[in-house]
Structures are given as C-alpha cells and as structure tokens.
Amino acid sequence: MTVSGIVAYPITPFAADGTVDHLALHRVLDRLVDGGCSAVAPLGSTGESAYLDLTEWTEVVASTVTHIGGRVPTVVGVSDLTTHGAAERARIAEGLGADVVMALPVSYWKLTATEVQRHFEAIAGAVSIPVMVYNNPATAGIDLAPEQLWELVRDVENITMVKESTGDIDRMHRLRELSGGTLPFFNGSNPLALKAFQAGAAGWCTAAPCLIPEQVRDFHAAVAAGDDALAEERFAQIRPLLEFIVARGLPTTVKAGLTLTGIAAGHPRRPLLPLDDAEAEELSRLLTAAGVG
C-alpha cells in the first residue's frame, strides 16, 4: 500500500444527543473523496479521537471504511495512552479493513527513546498493514527528532511512513537527507504545505478539504505539474484560512465551517467549545476569500 498526495482528515460529527452522527460523517467523506483527495484519515487530532471511548472509536472506523468502500485508501489513527491500547486499536482497524494505521506517541510521562521504540514495535507487530509514525509534540507532548523517526522506519518492519507536524521545514529536509530520499514523509502543518512539497514531501495530511476540497485539489495539481507560480498563487489564496483553523483548533473550526458550507456536524466534544459569534463571522469571511460560495 502506497499513499501520497492529499490525505484528508474528517471530523467526527456528533448528533444533538452526543452520539456519533454517521449520516453527517458519510456526507463529509463523500465531500473529501469527490473533491479529489488521495486518501482519508479518520480519528486523528481533527477527528477528536482522544475524546472518544473505544466503542465510539470502533464505530467510526467501521462506518468510515465501509462508506469509503475502497474508493481511496484509509489511514486510521490508533493512538492511545497505553501500548496495549494502541496495539489493540491497530488490530481492530486492520480487521475492519483499514489500509494503513497511524500512531502518535501519547503519554502522560515523558518517554525515553527505548520506550518509544518498544511502543512502536508493539503497534507494528500487531498488524500486517503499514504503519505511519505521527510526530506532533504540540498535542502529544513528545517530540521525535528526525533521527529517531528515521530509525523507527529503518529498524521496525512495516513502519513505512512518517507524518511530521512540528512546522519545522528543516526537519523535513533532514528526513530526506537521512533516508537518501527513500522515506515517504507527510506534512501535517497546514501553513507549511507549499514549502513541504518543495522539500520533497510525499503528501499533505490536512483537514482543509472538509471545507475547501476543490481549492486544495487545484493547489496540489499545480504542485504536481511543477507550476511553482500557480502553486504559490493558489496557496496564497487559502493560507489565511489554513492559519485560522489551526490557531483556533481544528475540530472546532472545521465543524463550524462545515455547518457554514451545508453539512451540520454538531459541536466539538467538551471541554472544547464552539466558535463565538465574532470567530464564526471571521471564519465565514475567510471561506469566502478562499473561494467558497
């Protein structure tokens, strides 16, 4: 299984009673696939995986994989505080038909390099499908240096990809250098998308296609065609929106944006709160500036 291009992150919609709204989820998934994404990655930070219990998490995996129906690959987030829990989620995801699993090293305590290594060895050993290592210290509190990321890919069978979300372009250049250009690494920092592709990223992991699928598709098409001027022009149009949704928090802003663009996705799960009126007005303005409507 190879993944590249735009890897789109759906939110997890909630109904008024707090349960997962599968019909809304399916509408979001169709928007992503019909909008031209290369893969769909449920249950990352955007999908509020940290706020779902295991039953809800499993429901979302099953609902997503079944509805996608092989139209594009699925990359399922399996992060958990414990190694046992992450490995169990990886097994569940594979059993439900996921194509790739992605894991963030989440821990209350700071982990040693050996503890991180053993954690990912257990996850990779629990499944036969590829594993993507996800580095996002802003949410996990654990930062994996490029050298450690490369060692995981080099030394652990079926860890084959890296998602780098620190927003540090030098780390991407270092990953390319360490691997001799052989490691598929993915950018997880929205404002860095253009520079990341220029640094050799295999793809962009982003929730932006939930709101602006055509604009993201057209930007990536310009990148793939090697048209730097057009890519810069298209990225400049969407960058203010990208910066806003990251700064205010992806589950909150993307759910608000979906409502503004015709898909009622509910509110984020507490303690996250919905946008206030001023923030919603600003989001609406940025969507219009990005070419929505």
Short mmCIF file of C-alpha atoms in Angstrom, two decimals:
data_model
loop_
_atom_site.label_atom_id
_atom_site.label_comp_id
_atom_site.label_asym_id
_atom_site.label_seq_id
_atom_site.Cartn_x
_atom_site.Cartn_y
_atom_site.Cartn_z
CA MET A 1 0.00 0.00 0.00
CA THR A 2 1.40 3.37 -1.04
CA VAL A 3 -0.16 6.70 -0.07
CA SER A 4 0.68 10.11 -1.47
CA GLY A 5 -0.90 13.45 -2.34
CA ILE A 6 -3.69 14.93 -0.24
CA VAL A 7 -4.53 12.83 2.83
CA ALA A 8 -7.77 14.33 4.11
CA TYR A 9 -8.83 14.33 7.77
CA PRO A 10 -12.56 14.16 8.51
CA ILE A 11 -14.03 15.38 11.76
CA THR A 12 -16.22 13.09 13.86
CA PRO A 13 -19.73 14.62 13.72
CA PHE A 14 -21.96 14.43 16.79
CA ALA A 15 -25.75 14.49 16.92
CA ALA A 16 -27.66 16.64 19.43
CA ASP A 17 -27.68 13.75 21.93
CA GLY A 18 -23.88 13.44 21.76
CA THR A 19 -23.75 10.22 19.75
CA VAL A 20 -21.78 9.86 16.51
CA ASP A 21 -23.78 11.19 13.55
CA HIS A 22 -22.97 8.64 10.86
CA LEU A 23 -25.07 10.27 8.15
CA ALA A 24 -23.17 13.53 8.58
CA LEU A 25 -19.89 11.60 8.63
CA HIS A 26 -20.79 9.99 5.31
CA ARG A 27 -21.58 13.39 3.79
CA VAL A 28 -18.17 14.66 4.88
CA LEU A 29 -16.44 11.57 3.49
CA ASP A 30 -18.19 11.98 0.14
CA ARG A 31 -17.10 15.62 0.00
CA LEU A 32 -13.50 14.54 0.57
CA VAL A 33 -13.48 11.73 -1.98
CA ASP A 34 -15.49 13.60 -4.61
CA GLY A 35 -13.24 16.62 -4.05
CA GLY A 36 -10.21 14.66 -5.18
CA CYS A 37 -8.35 13.63 -2.03
CA SER A 38 -5.87 10.79 -2.35
CA ALA A 39 -6.67 9.11 0.99
CA VAL A 40 -8.91 9.62 4.03
CA ALA A 41 -7.51 9.53 7.56
CA PRO A 42 -10.16 9.33 10.31
CA LEU A 43 -9.52 9.55 14.03
CA GLY A 44 -6.52 11.79 14.23
CA SER A 45 -6.47 15.04 16.18
CA THR A 46 -9.15 16.55 13.91
CA GLY A 47 -11.38 13.52 14.42
CA GLU A 48 -11.34 14.02 18.22
CA SER A 49 -10.01 10.51 18.75
CA ALA A 50 -8.77 11.48 22.21
CA TYR A 51 -12.36 12.28 23.24
CA LEU A 52 -13.98 9.03 22.05
CA ASP A 53 -14.36 5.84 24.01
CA LEU A 54 -13.34 2.58 22.35
CA THR A 55 -16.89 1.70 21.28
CA GLU A 56 -17.35 5.08 19.58
CA TRP A 57 -13.89 4.89 18.04
CA THR A 58 -14.65 1.44 16.60
CA GLU A 59 -17.98 2.68 15.23
CA VAL A 60 -16.22 5.48 13.37
CA VAL A 61 -13.61 3.14 11.89
CA ALA A 62 -16.26 0.71 10.67
CA SER A 63 -18.51 3.48 9.35
CA THR A 64 -15.66 5.20 7.52
CA VAL A 65 -14.08 2.14 5.95
CA THR A 66 -17.45 0.74 4.86
CA HIS A 67 -18.65 4.01 3.36
CA ILE A 68 -15.36 4.72 1.58
CA GLY A 69 -15.65 1.25 0.06
CA GLY A 70 -12.13 1.22 -1.36
CA ARG A 71 -12.56 4.41 -3.37
CA VAL A 72 -9.37 5.73 -1.72
CA PRO A 73 -7.08 4.26 0.95
CA THR A 74 -7.98 4.74 4.62
CA VAL A 75 -5.34 5.73 7.19
CA VAL A 76 -6.79 5.15 10.65
CA GLY A 77 -5.43 6.88 13.75
CA VAL A 78 -4.84 4.34 16.54
CA SER A 79 -3.14 6.46 19.21
CA ASP A 80 -3.73 5.57 22.85
CA LEU A 81 -2.08 6.34 26.18
CA THR A 82 -1.01 2.71 26.58
CA THR A 83 0.91 0.44 24.25
CA HIS A 84 -1.69 -2.28 24.78
CA GLY A 85 -4.49 0.08 23.81
CA ALA A 86 -2.74 1.36 20.69
CA ALA A 87 -1.88 -2.17 19.53
CA GLU A 88 -5.47 -3.29 20.15
CA ARG A 89 -6.83 -0.36 18.13
CA ALA A 90 -4.42 -1.20 15.34
CA ARG A 91 -5.70 -4.79 15.27
CA ILE A 92 -9.31 -3.58 15.24
CA ALA A 93 -8.61 -1.14 12.41
CA GLU A 94 -6.91 -3.81 10.31
CA GLY A 95 -9.76 -6.24 10.98
CA LEU A 96 -12.29 -3.65 9.81
CA GLY A 97 -10.43 -3.09 6.56
CA ALA A 98 -8.11 -0.12 7.14
CA ASP A 99 -5.25 0.15 4.66
CA VAL A 100 -2.77 1.94 6.96
CA VAL A 101 -2.68 2.78 10.67
CA MET A 102 -1.16 5.95 12.10
CA ALA A 103 0.12 6.30 15.65
CA LEU A 104 1.08 9.28 17.78
CA PRO A 105 3.19 8.54 20.90
CA VAL A 106 0.78 9.88 23.53
CA SER A 107 1.90 9.61 27.16
CA TYR A 108 1.38 11.33 30.50
CA TRP A 109 5.03 10.73 31.34
CA LYS A 110 7.93 11.77 29.14
CA LEU A 111 9.11 8.67 27.27
CA THR A 112 12.69 7.56 26.79
CA ALA A 113 13.92 6.69 23.31
CA THR A 114 13.74 3.00 24.23
CA GLU A 115 10.15 3.32 25.45
CA VAL A 116 9.14 5.00 22.19
CA GLN A 117 10.91 2.29 20.21
CA ARG A 118 9.19 -0.54 22.11
CA HIS A 119 5.81 1.22 21.81
CA PHE A 120 6.01 1.37 18.04
CA GLU A 121 7.46 -2.12 17.74
CA ALA A 122 4.37 -3.43 19.55
CA ILE A 123 1.97 -1.50 17.31
CA ALA A 124 3.73 -2.59 14.13
CA GLY A 125 3.91 -6.18 15.38
CA ALA A 126 0.16 -6.27 15.99
CA VAL A 127 -0.73 -5.79 12.31
CA SER A 128 0.38 -6.68 8.82
CA ILE A 129 -0.62 -3.38 7.20
CA PRO A 130 1.74 -0.37 7.02
CA VAL A 131 2.21 1.95 9.99
CA MET A 132 2.68 5.73 9.76
CA VAL A 133 4.55 7.31 12.68
CA TYR A 134 2.99 10.64 13.61
CA ASN A 135 5.08 13.34 15.31
CA ASN A 136 3.07 16.19 16.82
CA PRO A 137 4.58 17.43 20.09
CA ALA A 138 2.01 20.23 20.33
CA THR A 139 -0.70 17.67 21.09
CA ALA A 140 1.26 14.67 22.39
CA GLY A 141 3.91 16.42 24.45
CA ILE A 142 6.54 14.10 22.97
CA ASP A 143 8.87 15.25 20.21
CA LEU A 144 10.54 12.71 17.93
CA ALA A 145 13.66 14.04 16.25
CA PRO A 146 14.21 13.27 12.56
CA GLU A 147 16.93 10.80 13.51
CA GLN A 148 14.56 8.87 15.77
CA LEU A 149 11.80 8.87 13.15
CA TRP A 150 14.18 7.54 10.54
CA GLU A 151 15.47 4.85 12.91
CA LEU A 152 11.91 3.63 13.51
CA VAL A 153 11.30 3.31 9.77
CA ARG A 154 14.70 1.75 9.17
CA ASP A 155 14.57 -0.76 12.03
CA VAL A 156 10.90 -1.74 12.50
CA GLU A 157 9.24 -3.86 9.86
CA ASN A 158 6.08 -2.30 8.41
CA ILE A 159 6.69 1.16 9.75
CA THR A 160 6.99 2.73 6.31
CA MET A 161 5.85 6.36 6.55
CA VAL A 162 6.22 9.45 8.74
CA LYS A 163 3.89 12.38 9.37
CA GLU A 164 5.85 15.43 10.59
CA SER A 165 3.69 18.14 12.17
CA THR A 166 6.09 20.42 14.03
CA GLY A 167 6.02 23.06 11.30
CA ASP A 168 9.82 22.99 11.08
CA ILE A 169 10.82 22.68 7.42
CA ASP A 170 14.40 21.85 8.37
CA ARG A 171 13.19 18.57 9.85
CA MET A 172 11.73 17.55 6.51
CA HIS A 173 14.98 18.30 4.73
CA ARG A 174 16.76 16.24 7.40
CA LEU A 175 14.39 13.27 6.91
CA ARG A 176 15.10 13.37 3.19
CA GLU A 177 18.83 13.54 3.86
CA LEU A 178 18.84 10.67 6.37
CA SER A 179 16.84 8.36 4.10
CA GLY A 180 18.56 9.29 0.88
CA GLY A 181 15.20 10.36 -0.45
CA THR A 182 13.60 6.95 0.11
CA LEU A 183 11.32 7.78 3.06
CA PRO A 184 7.75 8.88 2.29
CA PHE A 185 7.16 11.72 4.73
CA PHE A 186 3.96 13.72 5.04
CA ASN A 187 3.46 17.29 6.12
CA GLY A 188 0.97 17.80 8.94
CA SER A 189 1.42 21.57 9.31
CA ASN A 190 -1.17 23.34 7.15
CA PRO A 191 0.65 26.68 6.71
CA LEU A 192 3.78 24.77 5.62
CA ALA A 193 2.12 22.86 2.76
CA LEU A 194 3.85 24.58 -0.15
CA LYS A 195 7.33 24.52 1.40
CA ALA A 196 6.85 20.90 2.43
CA PHE A 197 6.09 19.77 -1.11
CA GLN A 198 9.12 21.74 -2.29
CA ALA A 199 11.17 19.85 0.32
CA GLY A 200 10.06 16.52 -1.13
CA ALA A 201 7.04 15.61 0.99
CA ALA A 202 5.05 12.69 -0.38
CA GLY A 203 1.81 14.28 0.75
CA TRP A 204 -0.09 16.76 2.86
CA CYS A 205 -2.21 15.49 5.76
CA THR A 206 -4.91 18.09 6.24
CA ALA A 207 -8.48 18.78 7.35
CA ALA A 208 -8.77 21.65 4.85
CA PRO A 209 -10.59 19.56 2.19
CA CYS A 210 -13.54 19.29 4.57
CA LEU A 211 -14.11 22.99 3.80
CA ILE A 212 -12.28 23.76 0.54
CA PRO A 213 -11.82 20.47 -1.35
CA GLU A 214 -11.60 21.96 -4.84
CA GLN A 215 -9.12 24.64 -3.77
CA VAL A 216 -6.85 22.07 -2.10
CA ARG A 217 -7.12 19.79 -5.14
CA ASP A 218 -6.21 22.63 -7.53
CA PHE A 219 -3.27 23.69 -5.38
CA HIS A 220 -1.90 20.14 -5.34
CA ALA A 221 -2.44 19.80 -9.10
CA ALA A 222 -0.27 22.87 -9.64
CA VAL A 223 2.41 21.40 -7.34
CA ALA A 224 2.31 18.06 -9.18
CA ALA A 225 2.57 19.83 -12.53
CA GLY A 226 5.66 21.70 -11.37
CA ASP A 227 3.98 25.05 -11.92
CA ASP A 228 5.54 26.93 -9.00
CA ALA A 229 3.97 30.28 -9.80
CA LEU A 230 0.45 28.87 -9.97
CA ALA A 231 1.01 26.77 -6.83
CA GLU A 232 2.15 29.87 -4.93
CA GLU A 233 -0.86 31.85 -6.18
CA ARG A 234 -3.34 29.15 -5.17
CA PHE A 235 -1.70 28.61 -1.80
CA ALA A 236 -1.69 32.34 -1.05
CA GLN A 237 -5.47 32.37 -1.53
CA ILE A 238 -6.12 29.64 1.03
CA ARG A 239 -3.31 30.26 3.52
CA PRO A 240 -5.21 32.77 5.74
CA LEU A 241 -7.99 30.20 6.21
CA LEU A 242 -5.44 27.48 6.98
CA GLU A 243 -3.77 29.64 9.60
CA PHE A 244 -7.10 30.46 11.26
CA ILE A 245 -8.33 26.87 11.55
CA VAL A 246 -5.02 25.77 13.04
CA ALA A 247 -4.81 28.64 15.51
CA ARG A 248 -8.34 28.20 16.87
CA GLY A 249 -8.30 24.38 16.83
CA LEU A 250 -9.20 22.03 14.01
CA PRO A 251 -12.21 20.16 15.47
CA THR A 252 -13.86 23.43 16.48
CA THR A 253 -13.19 25.42 13.33
CA VAL A 254 -13.78 22.63 10.83
CA LYS A 255 -17.11 21.71 12.40
CA ALA A 256 -18.17 25.36 12.29
CA GLY A 257 -17.01 25.63 8.70
CA LEU A 258 -18.89 22.51 7.69
CA THR A 259 -22.08 23.99 9.11
CA LEU A 260 -21.43 27.19 7.13
CA THR A 261 -20.94 25.15 3.95
CA GLY A 262 -24.00 22.96 4.24
CA ILE A 263 -23.12 19.98 6.45
CA ALA A 264 -24.32 20.13 10.06
CA ALA A 265 -21.54 18.42 12.00
CA GLY A 266 -22.54 19.34 15.55
CA HIS A 267 -20.29 20.85 18.20
CA PRO A 268 -16.91 19.60 19.34
CA ARG A 269 -16.93 17.46 22.45
CA ARG A 270 -16.36 19.25 25.76
CA PRO A 271 -14.09 20.63 27.06
CA LEU A 272 -13.80 22.06 23.51
CA LEU A 273 -16.29 24.83 22.86
CA PRO A 274 -17.81 26.06 19.58
CA LEU A 275 -16.76 29.33 17.97
CA ASP A 276 -18.25 32.51 19.35
CA ASP A 277 -20.12 34.89 17.02
CA ALA A 278 -17.08 37.00 16.16
CA GLU A 279 -14.98 33.94 15.37
CA ALA A 280 -17.74 32.44 13.23
CA GLU A 281 -18.01 35.70 11.30
CA GLU A 282 -14.26 35.71 10.70
CA LEU A 283 -14.35 32.10 9.54
CA SER A 284 -17.15 32.93 7.11
CA ARG A 285 -15.11 35.82 5.71
CA LEU A 286 -12.04 33.61 5.25
CA LEU A 287 -14.06 30.91 3.50
CA THR A 288 -15.36 33.49 1.05
CA ALA A 289 -11.83 34.81 0.47
CA ALA A 290 -10.65 31.26 -0.19
CA GLY A 291 -13.25 30.93 -2.95
CA VAL A 292 -16.15 29.20 -1.20
CA GLY A 293 -19.64 30.20 -2.31
#
